[in-house]
Coordinates of C-alpha atoms in Angstrom, one line a residue:
M1 CA 184.1 103.4 124.6
F2 CA 181.5 104.0 127.4
R3 CA 181.9 107.7 127.9
S4 CA 178.2 108.5 127.4
L5 CA 177.4 106.4 130.5
T6 CA 178.8 109.1 132.7
G7 CA 175.5 110.9 132.6
R8 CA 172.8 109.7 135.0
N9 CA 169.9 110.2 132.5
Y10 CA 171.7 108.2 129.8
R11 CA 172.6 105.4 132.2
L12 CA 168.9 105.1 133.2
W13 CA 167.9 105.1 129.5
F14 CA 170.6 102.5 128.6
I15 CA 169.5 100.0 131.3
G16 CA 165.8 100.4 130.7
A17 CA 166.3 100.1 126.9
I18 CA 168.2 96.8 127.3
V19 CA 165.4 95.2 129.4
S20 CA 162.7 96.5 127.0
N21 CA 164.6 95.4 123.9
V22 CA 165.0 91.9 125.3
G23 CA 161.3 91.7 125.6
G24 CA 160.8 93.2 122.1
W25 CA 163.1 90.6 120.5
M26 CA 161.3 87.8 122.4
Q27 CA 158.0 89.0 121.0
S28 CA 159.3 89.5 117.4
T29 CA 160.7 86.0 117.3
T30 CA 157.6 84.5 118.7
Q31 CA 155.2 86.4 116.4
D32 CA 157.0 85.2 113.3
W33 CA 157.2 81.6 114.5
V34 CA 153.5 81.6 115.4
V35 CA 152.6 82.9 111.9
L36 CA 154.9 80.4 110.1
T37 CA 154.1 77.2 112.1
E38 CA 151.0 77.6 114.2
L39 CA 148.6 79.7 112.1
T40 CA 149.8 78.7 108.6
D41 CA 151.6 75.7 107.1
N42 CA 155.1 77.1 106.7
N43 CA 153.8 80.1 104.7
A44 CA 156.7 82.5 104.3
A45 CA 154.6 85.0 102.4
A46 CA 152.3 85.3 105.5
V47 CA 155.4 86.1 107.6
G48 CA 156.4 88.7 105.0
T49 CA 152.9 90.2 105.1
T50 CA 153.0 90.4 108.9
M51 CA 156.4 92.2 108.7
A52 CA 155.0 94.6 106.1
L53 CA 152.0 95.5 108.3
Q54 CA 154.3 96.0 111.3
F55 CA 156.9 98.2 109.5
G56 CA 154.9 99.8 106.7
P57 CA 153.2 102.5 108.9
Q58 CA 156.6 104.0 109.6
L59 CA 156.8 104.9 105.9
L60 CA 153.2 105.9 105.4
L61 CA 153.0 108.1 108.6
V62 CA 156.3 110.0 108.2
P63 CA 154.4 113.2 107.4
I64 CA 153.0 113.1 110.9
T65 CA 155.7 111.4 113.0
G66 CA 158.5 113.8 112.2
A67 CA 156.4 116.9 113.0
V68 CA 155.1 115.4 116.3
I69 CA 158.6 114.5 117.5
D70 CA 160.0 118.0 116.6
R71 CA 157.1 119.8 118.2
F72 CA 156.4 117.8 121.4
D73 CA 158.4 116.7 124.4
R74 CA 160.1 113.5 123.2
R75 CA 160.2 112.0 126.7
K76 CA 156.4 112.3 127.0
V77 CA 156.0 110.9 123.5
L78 CA 158.0 107.9 124.5
M79 CA 156.0 107.4 127.7
V80 CA 152.8 107.3 125.6
T81 CA 154.1 104.9 122.9
Q82 CA 155.7 102.5 125.4
T83 CA 152.5 102.3 127.4
V84 CA 150.4 101.6 124.2
L85 CA 153.0 98.9 123.1
M86 CA 152.8 97.3 126.5
L87 CA 149.0 97.1 126.4
L88 CA 149.1 95.6 122.9
A89 CA 151.5 92.9 124.0
F90 CA 149.2 92.0 126.9
G91 CA 146.2 91.8 124.6
L92 CA 147.8 89.5 122.0
G93 CA 149.3 87.3 124.8
L94 CA 145.8 86.8 126.3
L95 CA 144.3 86.1 122.9
L96 CA 146.9 83.4 122.2
L97 CA 146.5 81.8 125.7
A98 CA 142.7 81.7 125.2
G99 CA 143.2 79.7 122.0
H100 CA 141.2 82.1 119.8
A101 CA 144.0 83.7 117.8
E102 CA 143.6 83.5 114.0
L103 CA 145.9 84.8 111.3
W104 CA 143.9 88.0 110.7
H105 CA 144.2 88.7 114.5
L106 CA 148.0 88.7 114.1
Y107 CA 147.7 90.9 111.1
G108 CA 145.7 93.4 113.1
F109 CA 148.0 93.4 116.1
A110 CA 151.0 93.7 113.8
L111 CA 149.4 96.8 112.2
A112 CA 148.7 98.3 115.6
F113 CA 152.3 97.7 116.7
G114 CA 153.5 99.3 113.5
I115 CA 151.4 102.5 113.9
T116 CA 152.6 102.9 117.5
S117 CA 156.2 102.1 116.5
A118 CA 156.1 104.7 113.8
F119 CA 156.1 107.3 116.5
D120 CA 158.2 105.4 119.0
A121 CA 161.2 104.5 116.8
P122 CA 162.2 108.0 115.6
A123 CA 161.5 109.4 119.1
R124 CA 164.0 106.9 120.5
Q125 CA 166.5 107.9 117.9
T126 CA 166.3 111.6 118.5
F127 CA 165.9 111.4 122.3
V128 CA 169.5 110.4 122.5
S129 CA 170.5 114.0 121.6
D130 CA 168.4 115.1 124.6
L131 CA 170.5 112.9 126.9
V132 CA 174.1 113.5 125.9
S133 CA 176.1 116.4 124.7
G134 CA 177.4 116.9 121.1
P135 CA 180.9 115.4 121.5
N136 CA 179.4 112.2 122.8
A137 CA 176.5 111.9 120.4
S138 CA 178.1 109.4 118.1
N139 CA 179.2 107.3 121.0
A140 CA 175.7 107.3 122.5
V141 CA 174.2 106.2 119.1
A142 CA 176.7 103.3 119.0
L143 CA 175.9 102.3 122.6
N144 CA 172.2 102.3 121.7
A145 CA 173.0 99.9 118.9
A146 CA 175.1 97.8 121.4
S147 CA 172.2 97.6 123.9
F148 CA 169.8 96.7 121.0
N149 CA 172.1 93.9 120.0
V150 CA 172.7 92.6 123.5
A151 CA 169.0 92.2 123.7
R152 CA 169.0 90.6 120.3
L153 CA 171.6 88.1 121.6
I154 CA 169.4 87.2 124.6
G155 CA 165.8 87.6 123.5
P156 CA 165.4 85.2 120.6
A157 CA 167.1 82.3 122.4
V158 CA 165.0 82.9 125.5
A159 CA 161.8 83.1 123.3
G160 CA 162.6 79.8 121.5
G161 CA 163.0 78.1 124.9
L162 CA 159.8 79.6 126.3
I163 CA 157.8 78.7 123.3
V164 CA 158.7 75.0 123.9
L165 CA 158.3 75.2 127.7
V166 CA 155.2 77.4 128.3
G167 CA 153.8 78.4 124.9
S168 CA 153.8 81.5 122.7
G169 CA 151.1 83.4 124.6
W170 CA 153.2 83.7 127.8
V171 CA 156.1 85.2 125.8
F172 CA 153.9 88.2 124.8
L173 CA 152.8 88.6 128.5
I174 CA 156.4 88.6 129.7
N175 CA 157.3 91.2 127.0
G176 CA 154.5 93.4 128.3
V177 CA 156.1 93.4 131.7
T178 CA 159.5 94.4 130.3
F179 CA 158.1 97.7 129.0
L180 CA 157.8 98.8 132.6
A181 CA 161.7 99.0 132.8
L182 CA 161.9 101.8 130.1
I183 CA 158.8 103.6 131.4
G184 CA 160.3 103.6 134.9
A185 CA 163.6 104.9 133.5
L186 CA 161.8 107.8 131.7
L187 CA 160.0 108.7 134.9
A188 CA 163.2 108.6 137.0
M189 CA 165.1 111.0 134.8
R190 CA 166.1 114.4 136.0
E191 CA 164.2 116.8 133.7
R192 CA 166.5 119.7 134.5
E193 CA 169.5 117.7 133.1
L194 CA 167.8 117.1 129.7
I195 CA 169.3 119.0 126.9
R196 CA 166.9 121.4 125.3
H197 CA 167.3 122.2 121.6
P198 CA 165.9 125.3 119.9
R199 CA 162.8 124.7 118.0
R200 CA 162.5 126.2 114.5
A201 CA 159.4 128.3 113.9
R202 CA 157.0 126.6 111.5
E203 CA 157.5 127.7 108.0
G204 CA 155.1 125.6 105.8
N205 CA 154.6 121.9 105.8
A206 CA 156.9 120.0 108.2
L207 CA 157.2 117.0 105.8
V208 CA 158.2 119.3 102.9
Q209 CA 160.9 120.9 105.1
G210 CA 162.3 117.5 106.0
F211 CA 162.3 116.4 102.4
R212 CA 163.7 119.7 101.2
Y213 CA 166.6 119.5 103.7
V214 CA 167.5 115.9 102.7
A215 CA 167.1 116.7 99.0
G216 CA 169.7 119.5 99.4
R217 CA 172.2 117.0 100.9
S218 CA 173.2 114.5 98.2
D219 CA 175.2 112.5 100.8
L220 CA 172.0 112.0 102.9
V221 CA 170.1 110.9 99.7
I222 CA 172.8 108.3 99.0
V223 CA 172.7 107.0 102.6
M224 CA 168.9 106.7 102.6
T225 CA 168.9 105.0 99.2
I226 CA 171.4 102.4 100.5
V227 CA 169.4 101.9 103.7
F228 CA 166.1 101.5 101.7
L229 CA 167.5 98.8 99.4
V230 CA 169.1 96.9 102.3
G231 CA 166.1 97.3 104.5
A232 CA 163.7 96.1 101.8
F233 CA 165.5 93.0 100.5
A234 CA 168.5 92.2 102.8
M235 CA 167.2 92.6 106.3
N236 CA 164.3 90.2 106.3
F237 CA 166.0 88.0 108.9
P238 CA 162.8 86.5 110.3
I239 CA 162.0 85.1 106.9
F240 CA 165.6 83.9 106.2
S241 CA 166.1 82.3 109.6
S242 CA 162.7 80.7 110.0
T243 CA 162.6 79.2 106.5
M244 CA 166.2 78.0 106.6
A245 CA 165.5 76.4 110.1
V246 CA 162.5 74.6 108.6
M247 CA 164.4 73.6 105.5
F248 CA 167.1 72.0 107.8
G249 CA 164.4 70.2 109.8
E250 CA 164.8 72.3 113.0
G251 CA 162.2 73.6 115.5
A252 CA 161.4 76.7 117.5
G253 CA 164.4 76.4 119.8
E254 CA 166.9 76.2 116.9
Y255 CA 165.2 79.1 115.2
G256 CA 165.7 81.2 118.3
V257 CA 169.3 80.2 118.4
L258 CA 169.8 81.4 114.8
S259 CA 168.6 84.9 115.8
S260 CA 170.9 85.0 118.8
I261 CA 173.9 83.9 116.7
L262 CA 173.1 86.7 114.3
A263 CA 173.3 89.1 117.3
I264 CA 176.9 87.9 118.1
G265 CA 178.2 89.7 115.0
S266 CA 175.8 92.6 115.5
L267 CA 177.0 93.2 119.0
T268 CA 180.6 93.1 118.0
A269 CA 180.0 95.6 115.2
A270 CA 178.1 97.9 117.6
L271 CA 180.9 97.9 120.2
L272 CA 183.5 98.6 117.5
A273 CA 181.3 101.5 116.2
A274 CA 181.3 102.9 119.8
R275 CA 185.1 103.3 119.6
R276 CA 185.0 105.4 116.5
S277 CA 185.1 109.2 117.0
R278 CA 182.9 109.9 114.0
A279 CA 180.6 108.2 111.6
R280 CA 182.0 108.1 108.1
L281 CA 180.2 107.7 104.8
R282 CA 182.9 105.5 103.3
V283 CA 182.2 102.9 106.1
V284 CA 178.6 102.6 104.9
V285 CA 179.7 101.9 101.4
V286 CA 182.3 99.3 102.4
A287 CA 179.9 97.6 104.9
V288 CA 177.1 97.2 102.3
G289 CA 179.5 95.4 99.9
A290 CA 180.7 93.1 102.7
L291 CA 177.0 92.3 103.5
G292 CA 176.4 91.2 99.9
I293 CA 179.4 88.8 100.2
A294 CA 178.3 87.5 103.5
M295 CA 174.7 86.8 102.3
T296 CA 176.0 85.0 99.2
V297 CA 178.1 82.7 101.4
A298 CA 175.2 82.1 103.8
A299 CA 173.0 81.1 100.8
L300 CA 175.5 78.4 99.9
M301 CA 175.9 76.8 103.3
P302 CA 175.1 73.1 103.3
T303 CA 174.1 72.5 106.9
Y304 CA 172.4 74.2 109.8
I305 CA 175.7 74.6 111.7
T306 CA 177.6 76.2 108.8
F307 CA 174.6 78.5 108.1
A308 CA 174.4 79.5 111.7
A309 CA 178.1 80.4 111.6
S310 CA 177.7 82.5 108.5
L311 CA 175.0 84.6 110.3
V312 CA 177.7 86.1 112.6
F313 CA 179.2 87.8 109.6
I314 CA 175.8 89.0 108.3
G315 CA 175.1 90.5 111.7
F316 CA 178.5 92.2 111.8
C317 CA 178.1 93.8 108.4
T318 CA 174.5 94.8 108.9
V319 CA 175.0 96.6 112.2
T320 CA 178.2 98.2 111.0
L321 CA 176.2 99.6 108.1
L322 CA 173.2 100.7 110.1
T323 CA 175.0 102.1 113.1
T324 CA 177.3 104.2 110.9
A325 CA 174.4 105.4 108.7
N326 CA 172.4 106.3 111.8
G327 CA 175.3 108.2 113.4
Y328 CA 176.1 109.9 110.2
V329 CA 172.6 111.2 109.7
Q330 CA 172.2 112.3 113.3
T331 CA 175.5 114.0 113.7
T332 CA 175.5 115.9 110.4
T333 CA 171.8 117.1 110.5
D334 CA 170.8 120.5 111.8
A335 CA 169.3 120.1 115.3
S336 CA 166.1 122.1 114.4
V337 CA 165.1 119.6 111.8
R338 CA 166.7 116.5 113.2
G339 CA 163.4 115.0 114.3
R340 CA 161.9 115.2 110.8
V341 CA 165.1 113.9 109.2
M342 CA 165.3 111.0 111.6
A343 CA 161.6 110.2 111.1
L344 CA 162.3 110.1 107.4
Y345 CA 165.4 107.9 107.9
T346 CA 163.5 105.6 110.2
A347 CA 160.6 105.5 107.7
V348 CA 162.9 104.6 104.9
L349 CA 164.6 101.9 106.9
M350 CA 161.6 100.3 108.5
G351 CA 159.0 101.2 105.9
S352 CA 161.1 99.6 103.2
T353 CA 159.9 96.3 104.7
L354 CA 156.5 97.1 103.2
V355 CA 158.0 96.8 99.8
G356 CA 160.6 94.0 100.3
A357 CA 159.2 91.6 102.8
P358 CA 156.3 90.3 100.8
V359 CA 158.6 89.9 97.7
V360 CA 161.2 88.1 99.7
G361 CA 158.6 85.9 101.3
W362 CA 157.2 85.0 97.9
V363 CA 160.7 84.2 96.6
A364 CA 161.2 81.9 99.6
D365 CA 158.0 80.1 98.9
A366 CA 158.4 79.8 95.1
A367 CA 162.2 79.1 94.8
G368 CA 163.4 78.3 98.4
P369 CA 165.0 80.2 101.2
R370 CA 168.5 80.2 99.5
W371 CA 167.1 82.3 96.7
A372 CA 165.6 84.7 99.2
L373 CA 169.1 85.2 100.6
G374 CA 170.4 85.6 97.1
A375 CA 167.8 88.5 96.6
G376 CA 169.2 90.2 99.6
A377 CA 172.8 89.8 98.4
L378 CA 171.8 91.3 95.0
A379 CA 170.3 94.3 96.7
S380 CA 173.5 94.8 98.7
F381 CA 175.6 94.7 95.6
V382 CA 173.3 97.2 93.8
S383 CA 173.7 99.5 96.9
L384 CA 177.5 99.1 96.7
G385 CA 177.4 100.2 93.0
I386 CA 175.3 103.2 93.9
G387 CA 177.6 104.3 96.7
V388 CA 180.8 103.8 94.7
T389 CA 179.3 105.7 91.7
W390 CA 178.4 108.6 93.9
L391 CA 181.9 108.7 95.5
V392 CA 183.5 108.7 92.0
V393 CA 181.1 111.3 90.5
A394 CA 180.3 113.6 93.4
R395 CA 183.5 113.3 95.4
G396 CA 185.9 112.5 92.7
L397 CA 187.1 109.2 94.1
R398 CA 190.4 108.1 92.5
I399 CA 192.9 105.3 93.0
T400 CA 196.4 106.8 93.0
R401 CA 199.9 105.2 93.3
V402 CA 202.2 106.1 96.1
P403 CA 205.4 107.3 94.5
Q404 CA 207.6 106.3 97.4
R405 CA 206.2 102.7 97.2
P406 CA 205.6 101.6 93.7
W407 CA 203.5 98.7 94.6
R408 CA 201.2 100.5 97.0
F409 CA 198.0 102.3 96.0
G410 CA 195.8 104.7 97.9
V411 CA 192.6 106.7 97.6
A412 CA 192.6 110.3 96.4
W413 CA 189.7 112.8 96.0
A414 CA 189.4 115.2 93.1
A415 CA 187.4 117.6 95.3
A416 CA 190.8 118.5 96.9
T417 CA 193.4 117.8 94.2
D418 CA 196.3 118.2 96.5
A419 CA 195.0 116.1 99.4
I420 CA 192.6 113.3 100.2
A421 CA 189.6 113.0 102.4
D422 CA 188.5 110.9 105.4
G423 CA 191.8 111.4 107.2
D424 CA 193.8 108.8 105.3
R425 CA 197.4 109.4 104.6
V426 CA 198.0 109.1 100.9
A427 CA 200.7 110.2 98.5
L428 CA 199.7 113.3 96.5
P429 CA 200.5 113.9 92.9
T430 CA 203.4 116.1 94.0
G431 CA 204.8 113.5 96.4
A432 CA 203.8 115.3 99.6
V433 CA 201.6 113.6 102.2
S434 CA 198.6 115.4 103.7
V435 CA 195.6 114.8 105.9
V436 CA 192.4 116.8 105.3
A437 CA 189.0 116.5 107.0
D438 CA 186.1 115.4 104.8
P439 CA 182.9 117.3 105.2
E440 CA 181.3 114.5 107.2
D441 CA 184.4 114.4 109.5
F442 CA 184.2 118.1 110.3
S443 CA 183.8 118.9 114.0
D444 CA 184.7 121.5 116.5
E445 CA 187.9 119.6 117.3
V446 CA 188.9 119.7 113.7
A447 CA 188.3 123.4 113.5
M448 CA 190.3 124.1 116.6
T449 CA 193.3 122.0 115.6
S450 CA 193.5 122.9 111.9
P451 CA 196.1 125.5 110.9
I452 CA 194.7 128.7 109.6
P453 CA 196.4 130.0 106.4
L454 CA 197.5 133.6 106.8
P455 CA 198.1 136.0 103.9
R456 CA 201.8 136.9 103.2
M457 CA 202.7 140.1 104.9
Q458 CA 203.7 143.1 102.8
G459 CA 207.2 144.6 103.1
R460 CA 209.1 141.3 103.2
S461 CA 212.4 141.3 101.4
D462 CA 212.6 139.7 98.0
A463 CA 215.2 137.4 99.3
R464 CA 212.8 136.2 102.0
A465 CA 210.0 135.9 99.5
D466 CA 212.2 133.9 97.1
A467 CA 213.5 131.6 99.9
P468 CA 212.8 127.9 99.5
R469 CA 209.3 127.1 100.8
R470 CA 209.2 125.0 104.0
A471 CA 206.7 122.3 104.7
T472 CA 203.9 123.1 107.1
P473 CA 203.1 120.8 110.0
S474 CA 200.4 119.1 107.9
G475 CA 203.0 118.1 105.4
R476 CA 202.1 120.7 102.6
G477 CA 204.3 123.4 101.2
A478 CA 203.5 127.0 102.2
E479 CA 201.9 127.6 98.9
S480 CA 199.5 124.7 99.2
S481 CA 198.6 125.5 102.8
S482 CA 197.1 128.8 101.6
D483 CA 195.2 127.2 98.8
P484 CA 191.7 128.7 99.1
A485 CA 190.1 125.5 97.5
A486 CA 191.5 123.4 100.3
S487 CA 190.8 125.8 103.1
S488 CA 187.2 126.2 102.0
R489 CA 186.6 122.5 103.0
L490 CA 187.0 123.6 106.7
S491 CA 184.9 126.7 106.4

């Protein structure tokens, strides 16, 4: 589970990122609470506007961010962005302590945070591939998510307590100090051990290249569509938690606890993702459906305690979805355009807040926070429908009965009529059982361990040719093992 930590550079990154992320979650929790309760009279739309200003630039600046990350040293880019974010945190903290902060000040700082994060977030995502080798890439992505959610477990609860004890301004100052951990980790890395990837020569507009690459991969289009809908309407947790806490008559401390409880499920999902050898597209589709169910249940909870308990499942489903989607996009994208694709992915995920957060905030103000949760659930179910429809149409997803067990059903894929995808063992129409790698599951290990079908040698006796066919180790007959349609899936 922790194999990526064997590398010194990644260990430094992992430790620095945990400390920095704790401070980031402290600031995020405090910022939303200040807007909701100190600068407005429980105005959820104002919280949504703040979120839109903070995350919107990641969508609007994607033409620039992807090209910058692919062209410049990612380590140096991160050192610049982390320094700017640190200075902004100090500035906002001093403004709050001086007692001069107004709502428009928060909007301005949120926009500045968003512009800087538009470069910082995709740089963080792609920098992982500079720290670990290919076989450990998926594990490193999952551990990144685990560190993020460890911080999410600690940061909001600490922030809630500090708001009560020392005031919101000090939380921003403390967050500014935590940036030094990641900056120090970046400075301490051994540059010679960083993995250098070949850079593709410029051929036209970088944004066009990134869009063109994604447009040519229908699977990536589906992943980003699901991520956009979920990010826009289902991941507005500051709005959900803060308005539900106010509705139940709770204060800043209880609001911070809600965010930490959400992180319990998130951390569990991230650790389970770290155990998987590969990120699979089917997990994304299943997770978004489960998220819709979890949000529906949360909207119906009658008390603060039961609502808090339901957040564990929301966190689990959300991080399962995002970690798998992130790992899938990174590990199946060509290294030369990975920065642009990840910038586009991050812009879709974070920039979707520009569209959804104000809408969800308005729903919370007009109809109540339960209906805001219902909007998130609806978006998740729509995403589920899109994902399942694509699997049925593009991959030929079918439900098939297992002949040996009349009451058991499995998943079959029309793309390989004599086998199924994703490594599941399912009875075939002929009664044989087979395991075939789906395109997203393809790896060097699969290629090295898959039997190569050989043409039948000439000069064999007719008796030998007419002899009963024997099953191959994969469970197919000799005739099916040489099927060019099936073997092409591994080429």
